[in-house]
Structure formats: C-alpha cells, structure tokens
Amino acid sequence: MHTYYNMDQLTLDLSTSFSPKENHVAVFINELVESLQINEPYIFGRPREYDLGAMMKLVLFAYTRETFTSRKIERLAEENLYARWLTQERVPSYRTIARFCVSNDVQELTNKGLTHLTEYLRARNLIDDALFIDGTKILADANKYSFVWKKNTIRFDQMNCEKLLLLMTELKEAYAVKEIPEGTFLTLDMVDELLTRMELKLEEIEKEIQSTKRISPNPAKKQRRKLKSQVRKLTEKREKLIEHQDQFSIYGARNSYSKTDHDATFMRVKENHMMNGQLKPAYNLQIATCNQFVLGYDIFQNPTDTRTLQPLLEKMNVTNQSHRYIVADAGYGSESNYRYLEDELPQHTALIPYGTFLKEKSKKWKTDEQKIMNWTYSEQEDYYIDPKGVRFNFHVYRKRTDKDGFIRDFKEYQAEKIDLNQEVIPAALTPKGYIRKITINLAWEYHKAKQNELLSTPETGKVYSRRKIDVETVFGFMKACLGFTRFTVRGLDNVRKQSGLLITAINMMKLAKISN
C-alpha cells in the first residue's frame, strides 16, 4: 500500500520518543556520568543554565563520533538522535560547549570517572595485574613557524648586554661614575637608574637652552640631540632586556616554546608529511593501559619519555593498586627510573629494557673489542684486561650529576703505563699521549643484569610481549580511527582536560565493543 507523504500537513510538537540500542556507547556514557552523582548545575550556559552531567555526556559522545570542535558538537547535539537523547532535547551553543571543555569541573569529572571505571573493570576481571606505559606526541593548536629557541635567546641576550655595557660606558658622565667594569652583570635596576640620571641631565640642558636662546649656534642644543639619541638607544636595549627575561621565564627547563601557545614545546613528531625532520609544536601524552583500557594519563612538555615515568606513576598512585608488572619500552630504561621502581615500588616488577638491550644480543656487539663487557675481569683483584693485554687497575670513585639533578656513581680504572721492564706501554696511551681510563657504573650494570634475567624468563617475557598489542593499539585507534592528531585548545591545563575527555571516550568505546 502506498504511504501518503506530505510535509505541509498539520502536526503537533512532541518530544522525541526514543530508546537507544542495548550496549550502545551512549548507554555506557550515560551510566558512567550518572554514577558520578553530579548535583551542581552548569552556570556557563547562555541564556539559561545547563546540567553539568548532560554537558559531560554530550561531549563524550561527540568525541566517540570523531567530533572535537565546539561548533561541530553543537551541530551533533541538534542533528544526532543519540545526542538528543543524552541531552534530553537541549542544544547548547558552541560557546557554552567551548567554556565547558576548559572549565575546572572537567578535570575533576574525568578523574573521578576514570577511578569508577577502573573499579568497574577490576570487579568484572576485565583487567589483570599488568600495566603498560607508553607515550606519543600530539600536535598543539599552534602555528608550526612560531618557534622561539632558547639558544638564540641566550645569544641575542649576550649581544644586547654587550651593546648595553658599551653604551653605558659612553654615558659615564651621565652615569656619575668613571667607567663600567668589564664582566658586570647588568640588571634592569641599573639601566633604569641610568635612564633616570639621563632624564635629569636632559632637564638641566633644557634649562640651559631656555636661558641661552639668543646664542647661535647653541652648543647646548647639540648636546641635547646627542643625549636624546643615546636615551632612545638605551630604551630600545632596555626593552630587549625585558623581552629576553620574559622569554627565559617561559622556557623553564625547556629549549623552545611556541609564540601562539607558550606551553607547547617543539618536538619531532611522526606526522611529518614533508619527511624533512621538521620540529613542530606538540605535547607528550603518556598513558598507562591494561587490556587496551586506559587507566591513567598525563601531559608533559618534554619530548623524551625518560623523565615522565615517575610523575605518571605518582599521579596514578600505583602503590595502592594491585598491578604486579609495570611494562614499558626502552625509552624509559634509565638508572633513575630503575632505582625509583626498586626503592619506591618494591612490590611491583619492572619489565623495562635498556637502550642497548637488543644490540647486546648481536654477534657484532659480543665480538667488539672496544666493549668493556668483552674484556677479561678479575673480581678478586678488581682489574680489567683489554684485548691488547693492557691492564686497567682501580683508580678512584667518581660522581656525575645529570641535568635533572640525579647523581650517578662510577668507578674509574686507569691503564698501567709502565711494564716490568720499566718501559712505556704504547697501547696504554691515547693518541695524544694521555693515560687511558675507563669508568664503570656498578648500579647500572646491576639493573641491566636484572632486566636481562627478567626479560629472558618465559613468564615475564610473555608479559612484556603484550606491550605492542596493548598500549600501541590505543594510540593507533586514537590517531587513525578517531582522527585525533591535534589538540583544539591551548595551554597545558586545557590540553590536560581535553586529554581526559578523549581518554574517557576511548574507554567507553572499548567497553561497548567488548559488551556486544
């Protein structure tokens, strides 16, 4: 039978009667947000207030639909049936959505939701006792040519200070001292004091010019022109000094930042379409997963992963969790991380290879005469003999402090320069004639041996082999499937909030998938 279709017929305004499918991702998002028991209204809505839970549900559902900008989320809330069911027919404006995504409530809600989800997964045995950690670089919402480099700032600041010292030396009469000592550390107060003296000097010259108006040519006017030119140059140098001080305060411990997002650091990312190794403004996203569920995350500004392990584990409070294994790749294999895991987390087993773990298994490495591990060692008398027959005796203990303040202990061995015939051994000297020396880090060798044993054991080796299919899969899904390769907000705090929304949305999609 033909159905009559007429868009102009009389209709009644009725709310949408809709029930979502069972195990749909919108259902899990609704259950998660309802479990948070949000009672506070959202006060940023215009011209009316919006429920905080409804806003949270809408944004999480939009992220599962590859929608990350506020204008597209507004369109989704208006056109998508599941989104209208979650918000109960309410469509917030894109400004309201944008304010919500960077509000202080988002961070608290995502952290609380992650805790509830972890308890839910553990109660249903969906996660086990292994924690897999890895990181990826995600582009910042900043122009790729807005870089400011610390080395350049240091160089320009030195040049500016040298010119400033030269100019201040030329103005020694106005500065009221005979000369500026070389190597003087310039401060802003010194420059301001000099400018004040020069302004007072200009006032005196102005009075002199007023009292000698009829003199022509007037030498006071010539002096005034010269002093004004010097004041202008000094003011320009002063502004540069302030600019460089501001840049140093933005850098912190970093080597670069972006002009359009000061918290972004220039890093080498994999999304390099020109294949020229160009650095781009980005953030380092670190996550901890188990069975492809993200149980913890954090955002860092440093491009390397080495110094991110300890802050991430402390934020997750791993000490009070039941995870037995902490698994990561060789990028986290440092002495500081090994020592932290052994001292602070003794109940956990770290499965983290060091940088040369695979290379040391090769035949080339084992036959390399330059590697100290291939030399002969006498444990009783504590000396090494290299393949050339040169003996290295213990000489002294050394300490080295890394950039981040970590102290490493070394044993230094020195080659025997004289043989039994009191003749110089040529092989014991460097090409420049110095005595050859080697250093051994006993703590590092201990941690390397420990990891070698753990990763060679079938039980723990099997746990480590899961790393690539656990945490790497989450990054692949995030970038390739959801298409999230660039943040849409600026600033470290706002990026951390958006990361929390993204992580929660990924967990909801994973939960919905395994429930079907």
Coordinates of C-alpha atoms in Angstrom, one line a residue:
M1 CA 0.0 0.0 0.0
H2 CA 1.3 3.5 -0.9
T3 CA 2.2 5.7 2.1
Y4 CA 0.9 9.2 1.9
Y5 CA 3.8 11.7 2.3
N6 CA 3.0 15.4 2.9
M7 CA 5.4 17.9 4.6
D8 CA 2.7 20.6 4.8
Q9 CA 0.2 18.7 6.9
L10 CA -0.8 19.8 10.4
T11 CA 1.5 18.4 13.1
L12 CA 1.8 18.6 16.8
D13 CA 5.1 19.5 18.6
L14 CA 6.0 16.3 20.5
S15 CA 9.3 15.4 22.2
T16 CA 11.2 12.5 20.6
S17 CA 10.3 9.1 21.9
F18 CA 13.5 7.2 21.5
S19 CA 15.2 4.3 23.2
P20 CA 18.9 3.6 22.4
K21 CA 20.1 0.1 21.4
E22 CA 21.4 -2.2 24.0
N23 CA 25.1 -2.0 24.7
H24 CA 25.4 1.2 22.6
V25 CA 28.2 3.5 23.5
A26 CA 25.7 6.2 24.5
V27 CA 24.2 3.9 27.1
F28 CA 27.7 3.3 28.7
I29 CA 28.4 7.1 28.7
N30 CA 25.0 7.7 30.4
E31 CA 25.7 5.1 33.1
L32 CA 29.2 6.4 33.7
V33 CA 28.2 10.0 34.1
E34 CA 25.1 9.1 36.3
S35 CA 27.4 7.1 38.6
L36 CA 29.4 10.3 39.3
Q37 CA 26.3 11.7 41.1
I38 CA 26.6 15.3 39.8
N39 CA 24.4 17.7 41.6
E40 CA 25.8 21.1 40.7
P41 CA 24.2 23.0 37.8
Y42 CA 26.4 24.2 34.9
I43 CA 26.4 28.0 35.2
F44 CA 28.1 29.0 31.9
G45 CA 25.1 28.4 29.7
R46 CA 23.5 31.4 27.9
P47 CA 20.8 32.4 28.3
R48 CA 20.0 29.5 30.6
E49 CA 21.8 27.1 32.8
Y50 CA 22.7 23.6 31.6
D51 CA 23.0 20.4 33.6
L52 CA 26.7 19.5 34.1
G53 CA 26.0 15.8 33.5
A54 CA 24.2 16.5 30.2
M55 CA 27.2 18.6 29.0
M56 CA 29.6 15.8 30.0
K57 CA 27.5 13.2 28.2
L58 CA 27.2 15.3 25.0
V59 CA 31.0 16.0 24.8
L60 CA 32.0 12.4 25.5
F61 CA 29.5 11.1 22.9
A62 CA 30.8 13.7 20.4
Y63 CA 34.4 12.5 20.9
T64 CA 33.3 8.9 20.1
R65 CA 31.9 10.3 16.8
E66 CA 35.2 11.9 15.8
T67 CA 33.9 15.4 16.6
F68 CA 36.2 17.6 18.7
T69 CA 35.4 21.2 17.9
S70 CA 32.6 23.1 19.7
R71 CA 30.8 24.2 16.6
K72 CA 30.6 20.6 15.2
I73 CA 29.5 19.4 18.7
E74 CA 26.6 21.9 18.6
R75 CA 25.6 20.6 15.2
L76 CA 25.8 17.0 16.5
A77 CA 23.6 17.9 19.5
E78 CA 21.0 19.3 17.1
E79 CA 21.0 16.6 14.4
N80 CA 22.0 13.3 16.1
L81 CA 19.3 11.2 17.7
Y82 CA 21.5 9.7 20.4
A83 CA 22.9 13.1 21.3
R84 CA 19.4 14.5 21.7
W85 CA 18.5 11.5 23.9
L86 CA 21.6 12.2 26.1
T87 CA 20.8 15.9 26.5
Q88 CA 17.0 15.4 26.6
E89 CA 16.4 17.7 23.5
R90 CA 18.5 20.5 24.8
V91 CA 21.0 22.1 22.4
P92 CA 23.7 24.2 24.0
S93 CA 25.5 26.8 21.9
Y94 CA 29.1 26.3 20.8
R95 CA 30.3 29.0 23.2
T96 CA 28.8 27.0 26.1
I97 CA 30.4 23.8 24.9
A98 CA 33.8 25.6 24.5
R99 CA 33.6 27.0 28.0
F100 CA 32.7 23.6 29.4
C101 CA 35.6 21.8 27.8
V102 CA 38.1 24.1 29.6
S103 CA 36.2 24.5 32.9
N104 CA 37.7 23.3 36.2
D105 CA 34.8 20.8 36.5
V106 CA 36.0 18.7 33.6
Q107 CA 39.3 17.7 35.2
E108 CA 37.5 16.6 38.4
L109 CA 34.8 14.7 36.5
T110 CA 37.3 12.8 34.2
N111 CA 39.5 11.8 37.1
K112 CA 36.5 10.6 39.1
G113 CA 35.1 8.8 36.1
L114 CA 38.5 7.1 35.5
T115 CA 38.5 5.9 39.1
H116 CA 35.0 4.5 38.8
L117 CA 35.8 2.8 35.5
T118 CA 38.9 1.1 37.0
E119 CA 36.8 -0.3 39.8
Y120 CA 34.2 -1.5 37.4
L121 CA 36.7 -3.2 35.2
R122 CA 38.5 -4.8 38.1
A123 CA 35.3 -6.1 39.6
R124 CA 34.4 -7.9 36.3
N125 CA 38.0 -9.2 35.7
L126 CA 38.4 -7.2 32.6
I127 CA 41.9 -6.0 33.6
D128 CA 44.8 -8.1 35.1
D129 CA 47.9 -7.3 37.0
A130 CA 50.0 -5.8 34.2
L131 CA 50.3 -2.1 33.5
F132 CA 51.6 -1.0 30.1
I133 CA 53.1 2.5 29.7
D134 CA 54.0 4.5 26.6
G135 CA 53.8 8.0 25.1
T136 CA 53.0 9.8 21.9
K137 CA 53.4 13.3 20.6
I138 CA 50.2 15.2 19.6
L139 CA 50.3 18.5 17.8
A140 CA 49.4 21.6 19.7
D141 CA 46.9 24.2 18.5
A142 CA 49.8 26.5 17.4
N143 CA 51.5 27.7 14.2
K144 CA 54.4 25.5 13.2
Y145 CA 56.6 28.5 12.4
S146 CA 56.0 30.3 15.7
F147 CA 59.1 28.8 17.4
V148 CA 61.4 30.6 19.9
W149 CA 64.7 28.8 20.6
K150 CA 66.5 29.1 24.0
K151 CA 70.0 29.1 22.4
N152 CA 69.0 32.0 20.2
T153 CA 67.6 33.9 23.2
I154 CA 70.9 33.3 25.1
R155 CA 72.9 34.5 22.1
F156 CA 70.8 37.6 21.5
D157 CA 70.7 38.5 25.2
Q158 CA 74.5 38.3 25.4
M159 CA 74.8 40.6 22.3
N160 CA 72.3 43.0 23.7
C161 CA 74.1 43.1 27.1
E162 CA 77.5 43.8 25.4
K163 CA 76.0 46.7 23.4
L164 CA 74.3 48.0 26.6
L165 CA 77.6 47.9 28.5
L166 CA 79.3 49.8 25.7
L167 CA 76.6 52.4 25.6
M168 CA 76.6 52.8 29.4
T169 CA 80.4 53.2 29.2
E170 CA 80.0 56.0 26.7
L171 CA 77.5 57.6 29.1
K172 CA 79.8 57.6 32.0
E173 CA 79.4 61.3 32.6
A174 CA 75.6 61.0 33.0
Y175 CA 76.0 57.8 35.0
A176 CA 78.1 59.6 37.5
V177 CA 80.9 57.1 37.6
K178 CA 84.2 56.9 35.7
E179 CA 83.6 53.6 34.0
I180 CA 81.6 50.3 34.0
P181 CA 83.7 47.4 34.9
E182 CA 84.0 44.6 32.3
G183 CA 82.0 41.5 33.1
T184 CA 79.4 43.4 35.0
F185 CA 76.1 41.6 35.3
L186 CA 73.5 44.1 34.1
T187 CA 70.2 44.3 35.9
L188 CA 67.1 46.2 35.0
D189 CA 67.5 48.5 38.0
M190 CA 70.9 49.6 36.8
V191 CA 69.5 50.6 33.4
D192 CA 66.5 52.3 35.0
E193 CA 68.9 54.3 37.3
L194 CA 70.9 55.4 34.3
L195 CA 67.8 56.4 32.4
T196 CA 66.7 58.5 35.4
R197 CA 70.1 60.2 35.5
M198 CA 69.9 60.9 31.8
E199 CA 66.4 62.4 32.1
L200 CA 67.7 64.7 34.9
K201 CA 70.6 65.6 32.6
L202 CA 68.2 66.5 29.8
E203 CA 66.2 68.7 32.2
E204 CA 69.3 70.6 33.0
I205 CA 70.2 71.0 29.3
E206 CA 66.6 72.3 28.6
K207 CA 67.0 74.9 31.3
E208 CA 70.4 75.9 29.8
I209 CA 68.8 76.2 26.4
Q210 CA 66.0 78.4 27.7
S211 CA 68.5 80.7 29.3
T212 CA 70.6 81.0 26.2
K213 CA 68.0 81.3 23.4
R214 CA 69.8 84.0 21.5
I215 CA 73.1 82.2 21.2
S216 CA 73.6 80.7 17.8
P217 CA 74.9 78.1 17.2
N218 CA 73.9 76.9 20.6
P219 CA 76.2 74.0 21.9
A220 CA 73.6 73.0 24.4
K221 CA 71.2 72.0 21.6
K222 CA 73.9 69.8 20.0
Q223 CA 74.4 68.2 23.4
R224 CA 70.7 67.7 23.8
R225 CA 70.3 66.0 20.3
K226 CA 73.2 63.6 21.1
L227 CA 71.8 62.8 24.6
K228 CA 68.3 62.2 23.2
S229 CA 69.7 59.7 20.6
Q230 CA 71.5 57.9 23.4
V231 CA 68.4 57.8 25.5
R232 CA 66.4 56.3 22.6
K233 CA 69.1 53.6 22.0
L234 CA 69.2 52.8 25.7
T235 CA 65.4 52.5 25.9
E236 CA 65.5 50.0 23.0
K237 CA 68.1 47.9 24.6
R238 CA 66.1 48.0 27.9
E239 CA 63.0 46.7 26.1
K240 CA 65.1 43.9 24.6
L241 CA 66.4 43.1 28.1
I242 CA 62.9 42.8 29.4
E243 CA 61.8 40.7 26.4
H244 CA 64.6 38.2 27.0
Q245 CA 63.8 38.0 30.7
D246 CA 60.2 37.2 29.8
Q247 CA 61.3 34.5 27.4
F248 CA 63.6 32.9 30.0
S249 CA 60.6 32.7 32.4
I250 CA 58.5 31.0 29.8
Y251 CA 61.2 28.4 28.8
G252 CA 61.7 26.9 32.3
A253 CA 63.6 23.7 31.7
R254 CA 62.7 23.5 28.1
N255 CA 64.7 24.5 25.0
S256 CA 61.9 26.0 22.9
Y257 CA 58.3 27.2 23.0
S258 CA 55.6 28.5 20.6
K259 CA 54.6 32.1 20.3
T260 CA 50.9 31.1 19.9
D261 CA 50.9 28.5 22.7
H262 CA 53.6 29.2 25.3
D263 CA 53.2 25.8 26.9
A264 CA 53.8 23.8 23.7
T265 CA 57.3 22.5 23.0
F266 CA 58.8 21.9 19.6
M267 CA 59.2 18.1 19.1
R268 CA 59.9 15.7 16.3
V269 CA 56.5 14.0 15.6
K270 CA 55.7 11.1 13.3
E271 CA 53.1 13.1 11.4
N272 CA 55.9 14.6 9.2
H273 CA 54.4 14.9 5.7
M274 CA 57.4 16.7 4.2
M275 CA 59.7 14.0 5.5
N276 CA 62.4 16.6 6.5
G277 CA 62.5 16.0 10.2
Q278 CA 61.0 19.4 11.0
L279 CA 60.2 20.1 14.6
K280 CA 56.6 21.0 15.4
P281 CA 54.8 22.4 18.5
A282 CA 53.4 19.4 20.4
Y283 CA 52.7 17.9 23.8
N284 CA 53.8 14.5 25.1
L285 CA 50.8 12.4 26.0
Q286 CA 51.6 9.5 28.4
I287 CA 49.1 6.7 29.1
A288 CA 49.0 3.5 31.2
T289 CA 46.8 0.7 29.8
C290 CA 45.7 -2.8 30.6
N291 CA 43.8 -4.9 28.1
Q292 CA 43.6 -1.7 26.0
F293 CA 41.7 0.2 28.7
V294 CA 43.4 3.5 29.7
L295 CA 43.8 3.5 33.5
G296 CA 46.0 6.6 33.8
Y297 CA 47.3 9.5 31.7
D298 CA 49.2 12.8 31.9
I299 CA 50.5 15.5 29.7
F300 CA 54.2 16.5 29.6
Q301 CA 56.2 19.2 27.9
N302 CA 59.5 17.3 27.5
P303 CA 59.9 15.4 24.2
T304 CA 61.6 12.3 25.7
D305 CA 59.8 9.7 27.8
T306 CA 62.6 9.1 30.3
R307 CA 61.5 11.7 32.8
T308 CA 57.8 11.1 32.5
L309 CA 57.6 7.6 34.2
Q310 CA 57.9 8.7 37.8
P311 CA 55.4 11.6 37.7
L312 CA 52.9 9.4 35.9
L313 CA 53.1 6.6 38.4
E314 CA 52.9 9.1 41.3
K315 CA 49.8 10.7 39.8
M316 CA 48.2 7.3 39.4
N317 CA 49.1 6.3 43.0
V318 CA 50.3 2.9 41.8
T319 CA 51.5 2.0 45.3
N320 CA 47.9 1.4 46.4
Q321 CA 46.9 -0.6 43.2
S322 CA 47.1 -4.3 42.6
H323 CA 49.2 -4.2 39.4
R324 CA 52.2 -6.5 39.7
Y325 CA 54.0 -5.7 36.5
I326 CA 55.0 -2.3 35.1
V327 CA 55.9 -2.7 31.5
A328 CA 57.4 0.0 29.2
D329 CA 59.8 0.2 26.2
A330 CA 63.5 1.1 26.1
G331 CA 62.8 4.8 26.1
Y332 CA 62.1 4.6 29.9
G333 CA 65.2 2.5 30.7
S334 CA 67.3 4.8 32.8
E335 CA 69.2 4.3 36.0
S336 CA 67.0 6.9 37.8
N337 CA 63.8 5.0 36.7
Y338 CA 65.2 1.6 37.7
R339 CA 66.3 3.0 41.1
Y340 CA 62.9 4.6 41.7
L341 CA 60.9 1.5 40.9
E342 CA 63.2 -0.7 43.1
D343 CA 63.2 1.7 46.1
E344 CA 59.7 3.2 46.0
L345 CA 57.7 0.3 44.4
P346 CA 59.3 -2.9 45.6
Q347 CA 56.0 -4.8 45.4
H348 CA 56.0 -4.2 41.6
T349 CA 58.1 -5.9 38.9
A350 CA 59.5 -3.6 36.3
L351 CA 59.9 -5.0 32.8
I352 CA 61.7 -2.2 31.0
P353 CA 64.6 -3.0 28.7
Y354 CA 67.5 -0.5 28.5
G355 CA 68.6 1.2 25.3
T356 CA 71.2 -1.4 24.1
F357 CA 69.3 -4.5 25.2
L358 CA 68.8 -5.9 21.7
K359 CA 72.2 -4.7 20.4
E360 CA 74.0 -6.6 23.1
K361 CA 72.4 -9.9 21.8
S362 CA 74.0 -9.5 18.4
K363 CA 77.2 -11.2 17.3
K364 CA 78.8 -7.9 16.3
W365 CA 78.4 -6.5 19.8
K366 CA 79.7 -9.6 21.5
T367 CA 82.9 -9.7 19.3
D368 CA 83.6 -5.9 19.6
E369 CA 86.9 -5.5 21.4
Q370 CA 86.1 -1.9 22.3
K371 CA 83.2 -3.0 24.5
I372 CA 84.3 -3.4 28.2
M373 CA 81.8 -6.2 28.7
N374 CA 84.0 -8.3 26.4
W375 CA 87.2 -7.7 28.4
T376 CA 88.7 -10.0 31.0
Y377 CA 87.8 -9.0 34.6
S378 CA 89.4 -10.2 37.8
E379 CA 86.9 -9.9 40.6
Q380 CA 89.4 -10.7 43.4
E381 CA 92.0 -8.1 42.5
D382 CA 89.5 -5.7 40.7
Y383 CA 91.1 -5.1 37.4
Y384 CA 90.3 -5.3 33.7
I385 CA 92.5 -6.5 30.8
D386 CA 91.6 -5.4 27.3
P387 CA 92.2 -7.5 24.2
K388 CA 95.6 -5.8 23.7
G389 CA 96.8 -7.1 27.0
V390 CA 96.7 -3.7 28.8
R391 CA 95.8 -3.9 32.5
F392 CA 93.4 -1.4 34.0
N393 CA 93.6 -1.0 37.8
F394 CA 91.1 0.7 40.0
H395 CA 92.0 4.4 40.4
V396 CA 89.2 6.4 42.1
Y397 CA 85.5 6.8 42.7
R398 CA 83.7 9.5 40.6
K399 CA 80.3 11.1 40.8
R400 CA 78.3 12.7 38.0
T401 CA 75.2 14.9 38.3
D402 CA 72.7 14.8 35.4
K403 CA 70.7 17.9 34.2
D404 CA 67.7 16.8 36.3
G405 CA 69.9 16.6 39.5
F406 CA 70.3 12.8 39.5
I407 CA 73.7 11.6 40.9
R408 CA 75.4 8.6 39.4
D409 CA 78.4 6.8 41.0
F410 CA 81.3 5.5 38.9
K411 CA 84.5 3.5 39.4
E412 CA 87.4 4.8 37.4
Y413 CA 90.1 2.4 36.2
Q414 CA 93.5 3.6 34.9
A415 CA 95.8 1.7 32.5
E416 CA 99.2 0.6 33.6
K417 CA 101.7 2.8 31.8
I418 CA 104.9 1.0 32.7
D419 CA 105.6 -2.7 32.1
L420 CA 108.0 -4.9 34.1
N421 CA 111.0 -3.6 32.2
Q422 CA 110.1 -0.1 33.2
E423 CA 109.3 0.8 29.6
V424 CA 106.2 2.7 28.5
I425 CA 103.4 0.6 27.0
P426 CA 102.2 2.3 23.8
A427 CA 98.8 0.6 24.0
A428 CA 98.2 2.2 27.4
L429 CA 98.3 5.7 26.0
T430 CA 95.7 7.7 23.9
P431 CA 96.7 9.1 20.5
K432 CA 97.5 12.4 22.3
G433 CA 99.7 10.7 24.8
Y434 CA 97.4 10.6 27.9
I435 CA 96.9 7.5 30.0
R436 CA 93.8 5.6 29.0
K437 CA 90.9 5.5 31.5
I438 CA 87.6 3.7 31.7
T439 CA 84.6 4.2 34.0
I440 CA 82.2 1.5 35.3
N441 CA 78.8 2.2 36.7
L442 CA 78.1 -0.7 39.0
A443 CA 74.5 0.3 39.7
W444 CA 73.7 0.5 36.0
E445 CA 75.3 -2.9 35.4
Y446 CA 73.2 -4.4 38.2
H447 CA 70.0 -3.1 36.7
K448 CA 71.0 -4.3 33.2
A449 CA 71.7 -7.8 34.5
K450 CA 68.3 -7.8 36.4
Q451 CA 66.4 -6.8 33.3
N452 CA 68.2 -9.3 31.2
E453 CA 67.2 -12.1 33.6
L454 CA 63.6 -10.9 33.8
L455 CA 63.1 -10.5 30.1
S456 CA 64.7 -13.8 29.3
T457 CA 62.4 -15.7 31.7
P458 CA 59.4 -17.2 29.8
E459 CA 56.8 -16.0 32.3
T460 CA 57.8 -12.3 32.4
G461 CA 58.9 -12.4 28.8
K462 CA 55.4 -13.3 27.8
V463 CA 54.0 -10.4 29.8
Y464 CA 56.4 -7.9 28.0
S465 CA 55.5 -9.3 24.6
R466 CA 51.9 -8.0 25.2
R467 CA 53.1 -4.4 25.2
K468 CA 52.9 -3.8 21.5
I469 CA 49.3 -5.1 21.2
D470 CA 48.1 -3.3 24.3
V471 CA 49.3 0.3 24.6
E472 CA 50.3 0.8 20.9
T473 CA 46.8 -0.2 19.8
V474 CA 45.3 2.6 21.8
F475 CA 47.5 5.2 20.1
G476 CA 46.7 3.7 16.7
F477 CA 42.9 3.8 17.4
M478 CA 43.2 7.4 18.7
K479 CA 45.0 8.8 15.7
A480 CA 44.0 6.5 12.8
C481 CA 40.4 5.7 13.7
L482 CA 39.2 8.8 15.7
G483 CA 41.5 11.1 13.7
F484 CA 42.7 12.9 16.8
T485 CA 46.2 14.2 15.9
R486 CA 45.9 17.8 17.1
F487 CA 44.6 19.4 20.2
T488 CA 41.9 22.1 19.8
V489 CA 42.7 24.0 23.0
R490 CA 45.8 25.9 24.1
G491 CA 47.7 25.8 27.4
L492 CA 48.9 22.9 29.4
D493 CA 46.0 22.8 31.8
N494 CA 43.4 22.9 29.0
V495 CA 45.2 20.3 27.0
R496 CA 45.2 18.0 30.1
K497 CA 41.4 18.5 30.4
Q498 CA 40.8 17.6 26.7
S499 CA 43.1 14.6 27.1
G500 CA 40.9 13.4 29.9
L501 CA 37.8 13.7 27.8
L502 CA 39.5 11.8 24.9
I503 CA 40.7 9.0 27.2
T504 CA 37.3 8.6 28.8
A505 CA 35.6 8.4 25.3
I506 CA 38.1 5.8 24.1
N507 CA 37.4 3.7 27.2
M508 CA 33.6 3.9 26.6
M509 CA 34.0 2.8 23.0
K510 CA 36.2 -0.2 24.1
L511 CA 33.7 -1.2 26.8
A512 CA 30.8 -1.0 24.4
K513 CA 32.7 -3.1 21.8
I514 CA 33.5 -6.0 24.2
S515 CA 29.9 -5.9 25.5
N516 CA 28.4 -6.7 22.1

